[in-house]
Amino acid sequence: EAITSYVRQQFEGRTLKAFSVVWYGGEPLLEPEIISELSGTFMNMCEEFGVSYNASIITNGYLADEGTAKLLKDCGVTKGQAESPSL
């Protein structure tokens, strides 16, 4: 709730042309429900304020499968980058 409230304040206080999200940190695919929920909220806000939406993800790819790919597509994620764990 704090994240969506903060983002809404940014939309209301400025004239934005674009809003970009990078899902990163730890392994973002451990929490696909959070990605889905926040993405939906962000995409709705972008539509409400006439702002373009762009999302990407940085993941090690370990949890990636066909279902995850569909979820990410539905969440507006258009770019991905796989990172290998450090040895």
mmCIF file with all atom_site columns, C-alpha atoms in Angstrom:
data_model
loop_
_atom_site.group_PDB
_atom_site.id
_atom_site.type_symbol
_atom_site.label_atom_id
_atom_site.label_alt_id
_atom_site.label_comp_id
_atom_site.label_asym_id
_atom_site.label_entity_id
_atom_site.label_seq_id
_atom_site.pdbx_PDB_ins_code
_atom_site.Cartn_x
_atom_site.Cartn_y
_atom_site.Cartn_z
_atom_site.occupancy
_atom_site.B_iso_or_equiv
_atom_site.pdbx_formal_charge
_atom_site.auth_seq_id
_atom_site.auth_comp_id
_atom_site.auth_asym_id
_atom_site.auth_atom_id
_atom_site.pdbx_PDB_model_num
ATOM 1  C CA . GLU A 1 1  ? 0.000  0.000   0.000   1.00 0.00 ? 1  GLU A CA 1
ATOM 2  C CA . ALA A 1 2  ? 2.853  2.387   0.797   1.00 0.00 ? 2  ALA A CA 1
ATOM 3  C CA . ILE A 1 3  ? 4.386  1.818   -2.634  1.00 0.00 ? 3  ILE A CA 1
ATOM 4  C CA . THR A 1 4  ? 1.156  2.432   -4.523  1.00 0.00 ? 4  THR A CA 1
ATOM 5  C CA . SER A 1 5  ? 0.408  5.494   -2.390  1.00 0.00 ? 5  SER A CA 1
ATOM 6  C CA . TYR A 1 6  ? 3.874  6.916   -3.116  1.00 0.00 ? 6  TYR A CA 1
ATOM 7  C CA . VAL A 1 7  ? 3.557  6.255   -6.853  1.00 0.00 ? 7  VAL A CA 1
ATOM 8  C CA . ARG A 1 8  ? 0.107  7.858   -6.952  1.00 0.00 ? 8  ARG A CA 1
ATOM 9  C CA . GLN A 1 9  ? 1.521  10.969  -5.255  1.00 0.00 ? 9  GLN A CA 1
ATOM 10 C CA . GLN A 1 10 ? 4.193  11.158  -7.948  1.00 0.00 ? 10 GLN A CA 1
ATOM 11 C CA . PHE A 1 11 ? 1.551  10.936  -10.668 1.00 0.00 ? 11 PHE A CA 1
ATOM 12 C CA . GLU A 1 12 ? -0.642 13.573  -9.049  1.00 0.00 ? 12 GLU A CA 1
ATOM 13 C CA . GLY A 1 13 ? 2.190  15.994  -8.396  1.00 0.00 ? 13 GLY A CA 1
ATOM 14 C CA . ARG A 1 14 ? 3.791  15.961  -11.836 1.00 0.00 ? 14 ARG A CA 1
ATOM 15 C CA . THR A 1 15 ? 3.162  15.760  -15.527 1.00 0.00 ? 15 THR A CA 1
ATOM 16 C CA . LEU A 1 16 ? 4.760  12.461  -16.454 1.00 0.00 ? 16 LEU A CA 1
ATOM 17 C CA . LYS A 1 17 ? 5.197  11.072  -19.946 1.00 0.00 ? 17 LYS A CA 1
ATOM 18 C CA . ALA A 1 18 ? 6.392  7.616   -18.971 1.00 0.00 ? 18 ALA A CA 1
ATOM 19 C CA . PHE A 1 19 ? 6.633  5.319   -15.967 1.00 0.00 ? 19 PHE A CA 1
ATOM 20 C CA . SER A 1 20 ? 9.171  2.495   -15.905 1.00 0.00 ? 20 SER A CA 1
ATOM 21 C CA . VAL A 1 21 ? 9.573  -0.387  -13.482 1.00 0.00 ? 21 VAL A CA 1
ATOM 22 C CA . VAL A 1 22 ? 12.499 -2.778  -13.179 1.00 0.00 ? 22 VAL A CA 1
ATOM 23 C CA . TRP A 1 23 ? 11.747 -5.870  -11.118 1.00 0.00 ? 23 TRP A CA 1
ATOM 24 C CA . TYR A 1 24 ? 15.093 -6.544  -9.477  1.00 0.00 ? 24 TYR A CA 1
ATOM 25 C CA . GLY A 1 25 ? 16.613 -7.537  -6.174  1.00 0.00 ? 25 GLY A CA 1
ATOM 26 C CA . GLY A 1 26 ? 17.136 -10.943 -4.687  1.00 0.00 ? 26 GLY A CA 1
ATOM 27 C CA . GLU A 1 27 ? 15.050 -13.070 -7.020  1.00 0.00 ? 27 GLU A CA 1
ATOM 28 C CA . PRO A 1 28 ? 11.897 -11.204 -8.053  1.00 0.00 ? 28 PRO A CA 1
ATOM 29 C CA . LEU A 1 29 ? 10.262 -14.372 -9.388  1.00 0.00 ? 29 LEU A CA 1
ATOM 30 C CA . LEU A 1 30 ? 9.967  -15.673 -5.810  1.00 0.00 ? 30 LEU A CA 1
ATOM 31 C CA . GLU A 1 31 ? 6.979  -13.321 -5.445  1.00 0.00 ? 31 GLU A CA 1
ATOM 32 C CA . PRO A 1 32 ? 5.006  -13.426 -8.708  1.00 0.00 ? 32 PRO A CA 1
ATOM 33 C CA . GLU A 1 33 ? 1.812  -12.389 -6.898  1.00 0.00 ? 33 GLU A CA 1
ATOM 34 C CA . ILE A 1 34 ? 3.409  -9.107  -5.835  1.00 0.00 ? 34 ILE A CA 1
ATOM 35 C CA . ILE A 1 35 ? 4.642  -8.444  -9.369  1.00 0.00 ? 35 ILE A CA 1
ATOM 36 C CA . SER A 1 36 ? 1.149  -9.148  -10.692 1.00 0.00 ? 36 SER A CA 1
ATOM 37 C CA . GLU A 1 37 ? -0.666 -7.001  -8.128  1.00 0.00 ? 37 GLU A CA 1
ATOM 38 C CA . LEU A 1 38 ? 1.668  -4.004  -8.361  1.00 0.00 ? 38 LEU A CA 1
ATOM 39 C CA . SER A 1 39 ? 1.863  -4.199  -12.152 1.00 0.00 ? 39 SER A CA 1
ATOM 40 C CA . GLY A 1 40 ? -1.914 -4.102  -12.413 1.00 0.00 ? 40 GLY A CA 1
ATOM 41 C CA . THR A 1 41 ? -2.054 -1.097  -10.110 1.00 0.00 ? 41 THR A CA 1
ATOM 42 C CA . PHE A 1 42 ? 0.734  0.702   -11.980 1.00 0.00 ? 42 PHE A CA 1
ATOM 43 C CA . MET A 1 43 ? -0.802 0.003   -15.402 1.00 0.00 ? 43 MET A CA 1
ATOM 44 C CA . ASN A 1 44 ? -4.190 1.289   -14.191 1.00 0.00 ? 44 ASN A CA 1
ATOM 45 C CA . MET A 1 45 ? -2.586 4.478   -12.854 1.00 0.00 ? 45 MET A CA 1
ATOM 46 C CA . CYS A 1 46 ? -0.745 4.986   -16.129 1.00 0.00 ? 46 CYS A CA 1
ATOM 47 C CA . GLU A 1 47 ? -3.998 4.637   -18.032 1.00 0.00 ? 47 GLU A CA 1
ATOM 48 C CA . GLU A 1 48 ? -5.772 7.010   -15.633 1.00 0.00 ? 48 GLU A CA 1
ATOM 49 C CA . PHE A 1 49 ? -3.092 9.690   -16.018 1.00 0.00 ? 49 PHE A CA 1
ATOM 50 C CA . GLY A 1 50 ? -2.297 9.113   -19.707 1.00 0.00 ? 50 GLY A CA 1
ATOM 51 C CA . VAL A 1 51 ? 1.238  7.915   -19.045 1.00 0.00 ? 51 VAL A CA 1
ATOM 52 C CA . SER A 1 52 ? 3.048  5.179   -20.982 1.00 0.00 ? 52 SER A CA 1
ATOM 53 C CA . TYR A 1 53 ? 4.087  2.100   -18.972 1.00 0.00 ? 53 TYR A CA 1
ATOM 54 C CA . ASN A 1 54 ? 7.260  0.074   -19.400 1.00 0.00 ? 54 ASN A CA 1
ATOM 55 C CA . ALA A 1 55 ? 8.503  -2.840  -17.289 1.00 0.00 ? 55 ALA A CA 1
ATOM 56 C CA . SER A 1 56 ? 11.502 -5.137  -17.338 1.00 0.00 ? 56 SER A CA 1
ATOM 57 C CA . ILE A 1 57 ? 12.944 -7.791  -15.052 1.00 0.00 ? 57 ILE A CA 1
ATOM 58 C CA . ILE A 1 58 ? 16.395 -8.923  -13.994 1.00 0.00 ? 58 ILE A CA 1
ATOM 59 C CA . THR A 1 59 ? 16.357 -12.532 -12.825 1.00 0.00 ? 59 THR A CA 1
ATOM 60 C CA . ASN A 1 60 ? 18.588 -15.563 -12.594 1.00 0.00 ? 60 ASN A CA 1
ATOM 61 C CA . GLY A 1 61 ? 15.872 -17.382 -14.552 1.00 0.00 ? 61 GLY A CA 1
ATOM 62 C CA . TYR A 1 62 ? 15.753 -20.359 -12.195 1.00 0.00 ? 62 TYR A CA 1
ATOM 63 C CA . LEU A 1 63 ? 11.988 -20.042 -11.651 1.00 0.00 ? 63 LEU A CA 1
ATOM 64 C CA . ALA A 1 64 ? 11.152 -19.077 -15.228 1.00 0.00 ? 64 ALA A CA 1
ATOM 65 C CA . ASP A 1 65 ? 8.732  -21.332 -17.050 1.00 0.00 ? 65 ASP A CA 1
ATOM 66 C CA . GLU A 1 66 ? 5.855  -20.969 -19.504 1.00 0.00 ? 66 GLU A CA 1
ATOM 67 C CA . GLY A 1 67 ? 3.417  -19.847 -16.800 1.00 0.00 ? 67 GLY A CA 1
ATOM 68 C CA . THR A 1 68 ? 5.850  -17.251 -15.525 1.00 0.00 ? 68 THR A CA 1
ATOM 69 C CA . ALA A 1 69 ? 6.418  -15.963 -19.050 1.00 0.00 ? 69 ALA A CA 1
ATOM 70 C CA . LYS A 1 70 ? 2.653  -15.510 -19.504 1.00 0.00 ? 70 LYS A CA 1
ATOM 71 C CA . LEU A 1 71 ? 2.336  -13.740 -16.156 1.00 0.00 ? 71 LEU A CA 1
ATOM 72 C CA . LEU A 1 72 ? 5.181  -11.369 -17.020 1.00 0.00 ? 72 LEU A CA 1
ATOM 73 C CA . LYS A 1 73 ? 3.648  -10.627 -20.425 1.00 0.00 ? 73 LYS A CA 1
ATOM 74 C CA . ASP A 1 74 ? 0.299  -9.871  -18.752 1.00 0.00 ? 74 ASP A CA 1
ATOM 75 C CA . CYS A 1 75 ? 2.159  -7.572  -16.345 1.00 0.00 ? 75 CYS A CA 1
ATOM 76 C CA . GLY A 1 76 ? 3.605  -5.539  -19.202 1.00 0.00 ? 76 GLY A CA 1
ATOM 77 C CA . VAL A 1 77 ? 7.151  -6.855  -18.803 1.00 0.00 ? 77 VAL A CA 1
ATOM 78 C CA . THR A 1 78 ? 8.705  -6.501  -22.229 1.00 0.00 ? 78 THR A CA 1
ATOM 79 C CA . LYS A 1 79 ? 12.396 -6.953  -21.465 1.00 0.00 ? 79 LYS A CA 1
ATOM 80 C CA . GLY A 1 80 ? 14.333 -9.383  -19.345 1.00 0.00 ? 80 GLY A CA 1
ATOM 81 C CA . GLN A 1 81 ? 17.908 -10.012 -18.414 1.00 0.00 ? 81 GLN A CA 1
ATOM 82 C CA . ALA A 1 82 ? 19.283 -13.139 -16.847 1.00 0.00 ? 82 ALA A CA 1
ATOM 83 C CA . GLU A 1 83 ? 22.020 -12.842 -14.295 1.00 0.00 ? 83 GLU A CA 1
ATOM 84 C CA . SER A 1 84 ? 24.243 -15.729 -13.333 1.00 0.00 ? 84 SER A CA 1
ATOM 85 C CA . PRO A 1 85 ? 24.932 -16.165 -9.649  1.00 0.00 ? 85 PRO A CA 1
ATOM 86 C CA . SER A 1 86 ? 28.455 -15.244 -8.627  1.00 0.00 ? 86 SER A CA 1
ATOM 87 C CA . LEU A 1 87 ? 30.770 -18.135 -7.981  1.00 0.00 ? 87 LEU A CA 1
#
